[in-house]
Tab-separated table of C-alpha atoms and ligand atoms in Angstrom:
chain	number	residue	atom	x	y	z
A	199	MET	CA	0.527	-0.183	0.275
A	200	ARG	CA	1.487	3.255	-1.443
A	201	ALA	CA	1.853	5.239	2.269
A	202	ILE	CA	2.043	9.002	2.736
A	203	GLN	CA	5.187	9.088	4.713
A	204	ASP	CA	6.941	7.993	1.364
A	205	ILE	CA	6.419	11.499	0.165
A	206	GLN	CA	9.471	13.640	1.003
A	207	ASP	CA	8.699	17.297	0.171
A	208	LEU	CA	4.734	17.783	1.236
A	209	LYS	CA	5.487	21.824	0.943
A	210	ASN	CA	2.856	23.507	-0.407
A	211	LYS	CA	1.975	20.603	-2.024
A	212	ARG	CA	-2.195	20.428	-2.880
A	213	VAL	CA	-3.205	17.566	-0.922
A	214	LEU	CA	-6.689	16.380	-1.150
A	215	LEU	CA	-7.552	14.960	2.239
A	216	ARG	CA	-10.482	11.719	2.524
A	217	VAL	CA	-11.475	12.677	6.785
A	218	ASP	CA	-13.989	11.177	8.565
A	219	PHE	CA	-16.114	13.093	10.403
A	220	ASP	CA	-19.049	10.673	10.085
A	221	VAL	CA	-20.057	11.318	13.880
A	222	PRO	CA	-24.181	10.750	15.181
A	223	VAL	CA	-25.013	14.237	16.245
A	224	SER	CA	-27.088	15.153	19.508
A	225	ALA	CA	-30.752	16.785	19.814
A	226	ARG	CA	-28.906	19.542	21.640
A	227	ASP	CA	-26.417	19.609	18.245
A	228	GLU	CA	-23.519	17.941	20.094
A	229	VAL	CA	-20.923	15.554	18.386
A	230	GLN	CA	-21.172	11.951	19.252
A	231	GLU	CA	-17.953	9.674	19.069
A	232	LYS	CA	-15.523	12.034	19.607
A	233	PHE	CA	-12.437	9.785	19.306
A	234	ARG	CA	-13.168	9.354	15.564
A	235	ILE	CA	-12.632	12.934	14.773
A	236	LEU	CA	-9.295	12.795	17.289
A	237	LYS	CA	-7.995	10.305	15.386
A	238	GLN	CA	-8.309	12.351	12.006
A	239	LYS	CA	-5.498	14.841	14.234
A	240	PRO	CA	-2.482	13.586	13.902
A	241	MET	CA	-2.680	13.222	9.673
A	242	ILE	CA	-3.880	17.050	9.537
A	243	ASP	CA	-1.215	17.935	11.859
A	244	TYR	CA	1.240	16.260	9.937
A	245	LEU	CA	0.359	17.659	6.975
A	246	VAL	CA	0.493	21.386	7.989
A	247	GLU	CA	3.406	21.089	10.038
A	248	LYS	CA	5.201	19.735	6.393
A	249	GLY	CA	3.792	22.973	4.970
A	250	ALA	CA	0.954	21.459	2.638
A	251	LYS	CA	-1.891	23.204	1.469
A	252	VAL	CA	-4.816	20.911	3.427
A	253	VAL	CA	-8.683	20.447	1.646
A	254	MET	CA	-10.488	17.830	3.724
A	255	VAL	CA	-13.260	15.909	1.828
A	256	GLY	CA	-15.938	13.785	3.930
A	257	HIS	CA	-19.633	13.084	4.249
A	258	ILE	CA	-22.290	12.135	6.983
A	259	SER	CA	-24.799	9.414	6.416
A	260	ASP	CA	-26.862	10.991	9.535
A	261	PRO	CA	-30.001	11.975	7.343
A	262	ASP	CA	-30.782	14.722	10.360
A	263	VAL	CA	-27.587	16.310	9.844
A	264	ASP	CA	-26.575	17.259	6.186
A	265	SER	CA	-24.245	20.020	5.527
A	266	PHE	CA	-20.610	20.379	7.480
A	267	GLY	CA	-22.040	23.914	8.629
A	268	GLU	CA	-23.510	22.671	11.128
A	269	ILE	CA	-20.005	21.045	13.422
A	270	ILE	CA	-17.171	22.956	11.944
A	271	LEU	CA	-17.138	25.117	15.302
A	272	GLN	CA	-17.243	22.273	17.496
A	273	LEU	CA	-14.511	20.513	14.470
A	274	HIS	CA	-12.559	23.187	15.395
A	275	LEU	CA	-12.622	23.032	19.423
A	276	LEU	CA	-11.689	18.981	18.603
A	277	LEU	CA	-8.767	19.095	16.149
A	278	GLY	CA	-7.847	22.575	18.063
A	279	LYS	CA	-7.304	24.345	14.533
A	280	GLU	CA	-9.446	26.659	13.066
A	281	VAL	CA	-11.050	24.596	9.732
A	282	ASN	CA	-12.576	26.924	7.147
A	283	PHE	CA	-15.624	25.741	5.184
A	284	ILE	CA	-16.064	25.426	1.711
A	285	ARG	CA	-19.012	24.834	0.096
A	286	THR	CA	-19.096	24.047	-3.875
A	287	ILE	CA	-16.317	22.774	-5.820
A	288	GLU	CA	-15.979	25.654	-7.631
A	289	GLU	CA	-14.674	27.539	-4.389
A	290	ILE	CA	-11.238	25.233	-3.818
A	291	PRO	CA	-9.316	26.504	-6.660
A	292	ASN	CA	-9.733	30.554	-5.613
A	293	TYR	CA	-9.248	29.171	-1.841
A	294	LEU	CA	-6.157	27.239	-2.871
A	295	GLU	CA	-4.452	30.876	-4.715
A	296	ASN	CA	-5.655	32.366	-1.302
A	297	TYR	CA	-4.509	29.407	1.186
A	298	ALA	CA	-5.604	30.425	4.319
A	299	GLY	CA	-5.068	26.922	6.370
A	300	PRO	CA	-6.857	23.749	6.326
A	301	ALA	CA	-10.615	23.881	4.637
A	302	LEU	CA	-13.586	21.069	4.724
A	303	LEU	CA	-15.331	20.860	1.611
A	304	GLU	CA	-19.164	20.708	1.885
A	305	ASN	CA	-20.305	17.271	2.858
A	306	ILE	CA	-19.771	15.007	-0.104
A	307	ARG	CA	-22.384	12.642	-0.298
A	308	LYS	CA	-24.071	15.980	-0.873
A	309	PHE	CA	-22.837	15.896	-4.610
A	310	PRO	CA	-24.963	13.574	-6.837
A	311	GLY	CA	-21.934	11.739	-8.545
A	312	GLU	CA	-20.003	10.972	-5.253
A	313	LYS	CA	-22.087	7.418	-4.656
A	314	LYS	CA	-22.190	6.792	-7.951
A	315	ASN	CA	-18.160	6.427	-8.307
A	316	ASP	CA	-18.911	9.117	-11.230
A	317	LYS	CA	-15.783	9.733	-12.769
A	318	GLU	CA	-16.301	12.862	-14.696
A	319	PHE	CA	-17.750	14.005	-10.738
A	320	ALA	CA	-13.903	13.041	-9.650
A	321	LEU	CA	-12.198	14.378	-12.407
A	322	LYS	CA	-13.294	17.845	-11.270
A	323	LEU	CA	-13.255	16.869	-7.513
A	324	SER	CA	-9.369	15.896	-8.524
A	325	LYS	CA	-8.343	18.922	-10.819
A	326	ASP	CA	-7.114	21.119	-8.048
A	327	PHE	CA	-4.852	19.367	-6.022
A	328	ASP	CA	-1.433	17.519	-7.136
A	329	ILE	CA	-1.981	14.684	-4.533
A	330	TYR	CA	-4.561	12.468	-2.686
A	331	ILE	CA	-4.653	11.082	0.564
A	332	ASN	CA	-7.293	8.540	2.009
A	333	ASN	CA	-7.777	8.871	6.041
A	334	ASP	CA	-10.823	7.473	6.743
A	335	PHE	CA	-11.231	3.871	6.495
A	336	ALA	CA	-14.797	3.463	7.814
A	337	VAL	CA	-15.541	4.281	4.270
A	338	CYS	CA	-13.276	2.428	2.185
A	339	HIS	CA	-15.605	-0.344	2.062
A	340	ARG	CA	-17.828	2.018	-0.324
A	341	LYS	CA	-17.042	2.232	-3.720
A	342	HIS	CA	-17.714	6.320	-3.836
A	343	ALA	CA	-15.925	8.925	-6.080
A	344	SER	CA	-13.750	10.747	-3.549
A	345	VAL	CA	-13.033	6.868	-2.208
A	346	SER	CA	-12.328	5.004	-5.315
A	347	ALA	CA	-12.545	6.988	-8.807
A	348	ILE	CA	-10.504	10.136	-7.586
A	349	ALA	CA	-7.403	7.557	-6.358
A	350	GLU	CA	-7.173	6.969	-10.286
A	351	LEU	CA	-6.606	10.501	-10.836
A	352	LEU	CA	-4.150	11.619	-8.698
A	353	PRO	CA	-1.137	9.976	-6.848
A	354	SER	CA	-2.669	8.335	-3.909
A	355	PHE	CA	-1.667	7.186	-0.346
A	356	ALA	CA	-3.079	5.927	2.415
A	357	GLY	CA	-3.306	8.260	5.398
A	358	SER	CA	-1.953	7.116	8.560
A	359	LEU	CA	-5.374	6.000	10.102
A	360	VAL	CA	-5.990	3.800	7.319
A	361	GLN	CA	-2.558	2.132	7.332
A	362	GLU	CA	-2.785	1.922	11.453
A	363	GLU	CA	-6.517	0.385	11.188
A	364	VAL	CA	-5.485	-2.034	8.694
A	365	THR	CA	-2.185	-3.019	10.854
A	366	ASN	CA	-3.886	-4.391	13.496
A	367	LEU	CA	-6.908	-5.912	11.829
A	368	GLN	CA	-4.405	-7.941	9.786
A	369	LYS	CA	-2.827	-8.226	13.098
A	370	ALA	CA	-5.411	-10.049	14.550
A	371	ILE	CA	-6.495	-11.502	12.119
A	372	ASP	CA	-2.582	-13.425	11.017
A	373	ALA	CA	-2.644	-14.205	15.540
A	374	PRO	CA	-1.676	-17.388	16.572
A	375	LYS	CA	-4.504	-19.531	16.378
A	376	ASP	CA	-4.333	-20.827	19.894
A	377	GLY	CA	-5.218	-18.075	22.605
A	378	LYS	CA	-7.441	-16.338	19.766
A	379	VAL	CA	-10.782	-15.625	21.147
A	380	ILE	CA	-13.564	-13.765	18.877
A	381	ILE	CA	-16.499	-12.529	20.656
A	382	ILE	CA	-19.383	-11.705	18.160
A	383	GLY	CA	-22.838	-10.407	19.236
A	384	GLY	CA	-24.896	-7.583	18.128
A	385	ALA	CA	-27.931	-7.457	15.130
A	386	LYS	CA	-26.859	-7.134	11.289
A	387	ALA	CA	-26.103	-10.343	11.107
A	388	GLU	CA	-25.179	-10.956	7.675
A	389	THR	CA	-22.399	-8.314	8.299
A	390	LYS	CA	-21.348	-10.661	11.298
A	391	ILE	CA	-21.952	-13.954	9.994
A	392	PRO	CA	-18.581	-13.293	6.678
A	393	ILE	CA	-16.811	-12.935	9.985
A	394	VAL	CA	-17.305	-16.187	11.976
A	395	LYS	CA	-17.404	-17.886	8.343
A	396	ASN	CA	-14.065	-16.522	7.488
A	397	LEU	CA	-12.600	-16.495	11.169
A	398	ILE	CA	-13.258	-19.491	12.239
A	399	ASN	CA	-10.361	-22.133	11.282
A	400	ASP	CA	-7.381	-20.034	12.604
A	401	ALA	CA	-9.279	-19.038	15.774
A	402	GLU	CA	-9.791	-20.521	19.191
A	403	LEU	CA	-12.946	-20.016	20.239
A	404	ILE	CA	-15.774	-17.777	18.784
A	405	LEU	CA	-18.142	-16.861	21.585
A	406	LEU	CA	-21.744	-15.659	20.063
A	407	GLY	CA	-24.049	-12.966	21.976
A	408	GLY	CA	-27.015	-11.106	20.326
A	409	VAL	CA	-29.200	-11.730	17.168
A	410	VAL	CA	-26.234	-13.847	15.829
A	411	ALA	CA	-25.871	-16.287	18.563
A	412	ASN	CA	-30.045	-16.690	18.198
A	413	ASP	CA	-29.183	-17.248	14.727
A	414	VAL	CA	-26.982	-20.236	15.204
A	415	LEU	CA	-29.432	-21.379	18.007
A	416	ARG	CA	-32.591	-21.592	16.007
A	417	GLU	CA	-30.553	-23.163	12.816
A	418	ARG	CA	-29.154	-25.584	15.922
A	419	GLY	CA	-32.833	-26.817	16.330
A	420	GLN	CA	-33.691	-24.705	19.657
A	421	ASP	CA	-36.379	-22.859	20.536
A	422	VAL	CA	-35.713	-19.121	21.041
A	423	GLY	CA	-39.863	-18.061	21.462
A	424	SER	CA	-40.300	-14.723	20.190
A	425	SER	CA	-36.413	-13.798	20.179
A	426	VAL	CA	-35.297	-11.602	16.980
A	427	VAL	CA	-33.993	-14.077	14.301
A	428	ASP	CA	-33.407	-13.224	11.216
A	429	GLU	CA	-35.509	-13.859	8.633
A	430	ASN	CA	-32.585	-15.091	6.513
A	431	TYR	CA	-30.941	-17.377	9.043
A	432	LYS	CA	-30.292	-20.306	6.827
A	433	GLU	CA	-29.088	-18.887	4.019
A	434	LEU	CA	-27.117	-16.679	6.287
A	435	LEU	CA	-25.606	-19.447	7.752
A	436	ALA	CA	-25.098	-21.179	4.684
A	437	GLY	CA	-21.404	-22.924	4.415
A	438	LEU	CA	-21.179	-22.830	8.230
A	439	ASN	CA	-21.118	-25.864	10.518
A	440	VAL	CA	-23.036	-24.513	13.419
A	441	ASN	CA	-22.316	-27.400	15.387
A	442	ASP	CA	-18.463	-26.989	14.889
A	443	SER	CA	-16.954	-26.940	18.389
A	444	LYS	CA	-15.462	-23.639	18.402
A	445	LEU	CA	-18.239	-22.411	18.241
A	446	ILE	CA	-20.061	-20.801	20.847
A	447	VAL	CA	-23.507	-20.169	22.076
A	448	PRO	CA	-25.101	-19.183	25.266
A	449	GLU	CA	-26.251	-21.863	27.220
A	450	ASP	CA	-28.564	-19.609	29.629
A	451	PHE	CA	-30.586	-16.046	29.120
A	452	VAL	CA	-32.488	-13.419	30.063
A	453	VAL	CA	-35.410	-13.558	28.876
A	454	PHE	CA	-38.446	-10.707	28.840
A	455	ASP	CA	-41.818	-11.542	27.371
A	456	ASN	CA	-40.510	-14.627	26.130
A	457	LYS	CA	-37.951	-13.084	23.886
A	458	ILE	CA	-33.705	-13.243	24.679
A	459	LEU	CA	-32.456	-10.273	25.357
A	460	ASP	CA	-29.299	-10.600	27.042
A	461	ILE	CA	-26.874	-13.755	27.611
A	462	GLY	CA	-27.409	-15.670	31.455
A	463	ASP	CA	-24.819	-15.797	34.678
A	464	LYS	CA	-23.574	-18.957	33.785
A	465	THR	CA	-22.915	-17.991	29.771
A	466	ILE	CA	-20.801	-14.872	31.240
A	467	LYS	CA	-19.004	-17.290	33.431
A	468	ARG	CA	-18.307	-19.947	30.440
A	469	TYR	CA	-17.172	-16.482	28.581
A	470	THR	CA	-15.307	-14.963	31.251
A	471	ASP	CA	-12.915	-18.407	31.901
A	472	ALA	CA	-12.702	-18.296	27.892
A	473	ILE	CA	-11.391	-14.251	28.116
A	474	GLY	CA	-9.087	-15.122	30.794
A	475	ARG	CA	-6.574	-17.713	28.661
A	476	ALA	CA	-6.614	-15.786	25.795
A	477	SER	CA	-3.746	-13.912	24.228
A	478	MET	CA	-5.612	-11.993	21.490
A	479	ILE	CA	-9.413	-10.849	21.518
A	480	VAL	CA	-11.066	-9.040	18.672
A	481	TRP	CA	-14.803	-8.154	20.058
A	482	ASN	CA	-17.934	-6.365	17.629
A	483	GLY	CA	-21.494	-6.586	19.052
A	484	PRO	CA	-23.295	-5.892	22.150
A	485	MET	CA	-24.490	-9.645	23.813
A	486	GLY	CA	-27.561	-8.118	24.409
A	487	LEU	CA	-30.151	-5.199	24.118
A	488	PHE	CA	-27.894	-3.318	26.447
A	489	GLU	CA	-29.368	0.475	25.699
A	490	ASN	CA	-31.834	-1.382	29.014
A	491	PRO	CA	-30.508	-1.356	31.755
A	492	ALA	CA	-32.129	-4.320	32.599
A	493	PHE	CA	-30.645	-6.351	29.867
A	494	ALA	CA	-26.975	-4.777	29.786
A	495	MET	CA	-25.559	-7.108	32.759
A	496	GLY	CA	-23.724	-9.871	29.769
A	497	THR	CA	-22.414	-6.355	27.918
A	498	ASN	CA	-20.952	-4.928	30.698
A	499	GLU	CA	-19.104	-8.060	32.136
A	500	LEU	CA	-17.490	-9.052	29.017
A	501	ALA	CA	-16.675	-5.622	28.940
A	502	LYS	CA	-14.964	-5.413	32.087
A	503	VAL	CA	-13.322	-8.812	31.713
A	504	VAL	CA	-12.135	-8.117	28.295
A	505	ALA	CA	-10.449	-4.754	29.413
A	506	ALA	CA	-9.006	-6.647	32.622
A	507	SER	CA	-7.560	-9.187	30.253
A	508	ARG	CA	-3.448	-9.373	29.139
A	509	ALA	CA	-4.587	-10.141	25.281
A	510	TYR	CA	-3.986	-7.798	22.991
A	511	LYS	CA	-7.093	-6.636	22.670
A	512	VAL	CA	-9.215	-5.202	19.478
A	513	ILE	CA	-12.635	-3.534	19.815
A	514	GLY	CA	-15.214	-1.939	16.935
A	515	GLY	CA	-18.837	-1.474	15.974
A	516	GLY	CA	-20.478	1.586	16.557
A	517	ASP	CA	-22.939	-0.462	19.411
A	518	THR	CA	-19.786	-2.190	21.030
A	519	ILE	CA	-17.631	1.031	21.522
A	520	SER	CA	-20.430	3.005	22.613
A	521	ALA	CA	-21.185	0.546	25.742
A	522	VAL	CA	-17.832	0.024	26.154
A	523	ASP	CA	-16.796	3.820	26.292
A	524	LYS	CA	-20.072	4.140	28.734
A	525	LEU	CA	-18.241	2.478	31.827
A	526	GLY	CA	-14.857	4.370	30.961
A	527	LEU	CA	-12.499	1.281	29.790
A	528	LEU	CA	-12.045	2.220	26.112
A	529	GLY	CA	-8.692	3.183	27.105
A	530	LYS	CA	-7.296	-0.360	28.161
A	531	PHE	CA	-7.972	-1.333	24.710
A	532	ASP	CA	-5.146	-1.875	21.852
A	533	PHE	CA	-6.766	-1.541	19.084
A	534	VAL	CA	-10.602	1.033	18.872
A	535	SER	CA	-11.623	0.683	15.243
A	536	THR	CA	-13.475	3.212	14.138
A	537	GLY	CA	-14.205	0.753	10.608
A	538	GLY	CA	-17.381	-0.087	11.965
A	539	GLY	CA	-18.822	-1.777	8.093
A	540	ALA	CA	-15.465	-1.748	6.779
A	541	MET	CA	-14.044	-3.290	9.434
A	542	LEU	CA	-16.827	-5.845	9.095
A	543	ALA	CA	-15.933	-6.215	5.424
A	544	PHE	CA	-12.317	-6.626	6.821
A	545	LEU	CA	-12.225	-8.895	9.212
A	546	ALA	CA	-14.853	-10.718	6.763
A	547	GLY	CA	-12.121	-11.260	4.697
A	548	GLN	CA	-13.633	-9.029	1.602
A	549	ARG	CA	-11.650	-6.831	-0.653
A	550	LEU	CA	-12.536	-3.222	0.011
A	551	PRO	CA	-12.722	-0.981	-2.331
A	552	GLY	CA	-10.814	1.770	-1.056
A	553	LEU	CA	-7.661	-0.123	-0.086
A	554	GLU	CA	-8.085	-1.591	-4.175
A	555	ALA	CA	-7.420	1.890	-4.752
A	556	LEU	CA	-4.197	2.348	-2.844
A	557	GLY	CA	-2.705	-0.454	-3.874
A	558	TYR	CA	-2.905	-2.678	-1.081
A	559	TYR	CA	-3.865	-5.875	-3.063
A	560	LYS	CA	-1.197	-7.504	-4.961
B	8	ADP	P1	-22.019	-2.789	16.718
B	8	ADP	O1	-22.841	-1.520	16.416
B	8	ADP	O2	-21.165	-2.398	17.691
B	8	ADP	O3	-21.518	-3.437	15.552
B	8	ADP	P2	-24.813	-4.127	15.867
B	8	ADP	O4	-25.373	-2.073	15.411
B	8	ADP	O5	-24.478	-5.231	15.454
B	8	ADP	O6	-23.642	-3.867	16.754
B	8	ADP	O7	-25.674	-4.426	17.082
B	8	ADP	C1	-26.054	-3.736	18.388
B	8	ADP	C2	-27.876	-3.596	18.323
B	8	ADP	O8	-27.562	-5.357	19.269
B	8	ADP	C3	-27.872	-3.213	19.570
B	8	ADP	O9	-28.893	-1.672	19.376
B	8	ADP	C4	-28.639	-4.034	20.747
B	8	ADP	O10	-29.840	-3.531	20.935
B	8	ADP	C5	-28.877	-5.407	19.772
B	8	ADP	N1	-29.273	-6.551	20.376
B	8	ADP	C6	-28.025	-7.536	20.448
B	8	ADP	N2	-28.747	-8.274	21.495
B	8	ADP	C7	-29.942	-7.751	20.874
B	8	ADP	C8	-31.198	-9.302	21.005
B	8	ADP	N3	-31.005	-10.422	21.895
B	8	ADP	N4	-32.122	-9.081	21.026
B	8	ADP	C9	-32.748	-7.902	20.187
B	8	ADP	N5	-31.484	-6.345	19.462
B	8	ADP	C10	-30.426	-7.237	20.352
B	9	MG	MG1	-23.903	-0.603	15.502
């Protein structure tokens, strides 16, 4: 993969920097997941220090916040430097002529060509720049213009965060089988089961919770009452031996209204023992409906146990991170991925278009 550190001279180079400022915004107009924004800071600081002219490009997926104009002040505070706001692509040449510090282009998904990976649009976006840097790992599973098409039009490089993500996630995948424990829970099983399939042969144990566990239990012929189960669980699980002895499902539950909403005490004990013997832990997905304190015990207990373990610990997923963060335990993890869907796709062994564009796959 082409890395930005390989470029010696960045002085006055016009850099288009793909950033990740795609954070949820609360009803009080306050940005959540500040860690995600802070993870962009080292790359921005580096480029500024090297004398590059930086224009950032990113997207917002929250339908209620459609403009970066709404959060620019908070970005300014979190990044510790002023960020100018550029509303249209037409303003870019003039901005670069009279460069006055790093700037951020309006939410790129407001431009129709972005999601279509439109070549013409990418060309328009690229034409005022010398190089392109992708520092948004979380968008790398998308074949969009500011991620994919753009990289064919400019000399393109992986930013420090993309490198850090890939290094850590690959390290987790490559870790020796003995001692490798993967914990998978949450909903959206269509993004989680592929990970189980990809990693089961190279892991010691896979501990399941959440809806993913319900799917497997159901496939094993167990009665799960009115619990949430994916409609197409059979197709999702096709090709996976659900009776594989490495695949551990909960043995007891917290049930309410005939629904499994959390793992039970015996399961917590069993998972705790397995985690205690691990040397590499990858965790994505809460064990239950943790948003309700009545069903948060499984997730919270595992968070404490994983945080205290001596293993190398990698965690990812918006809800998983938020659950662990609520307990103040995020700092105990060796690596917190900003990846979301991109992390899941990477762990599932899929080729990510954004990494492909940077020459990651030989
Ligand atoms: P992440 O964002 O960490 O990848 P997901 O988005 O896949 O995690 O899943 C988190 C969601 O799964 C949470 O909203 C949680 O309430 C839900 N969930 C977990 N277990 C259950 C369950 N047994 N029944 C219903 N929902 C569940
Ligand atoms: Mg989620």
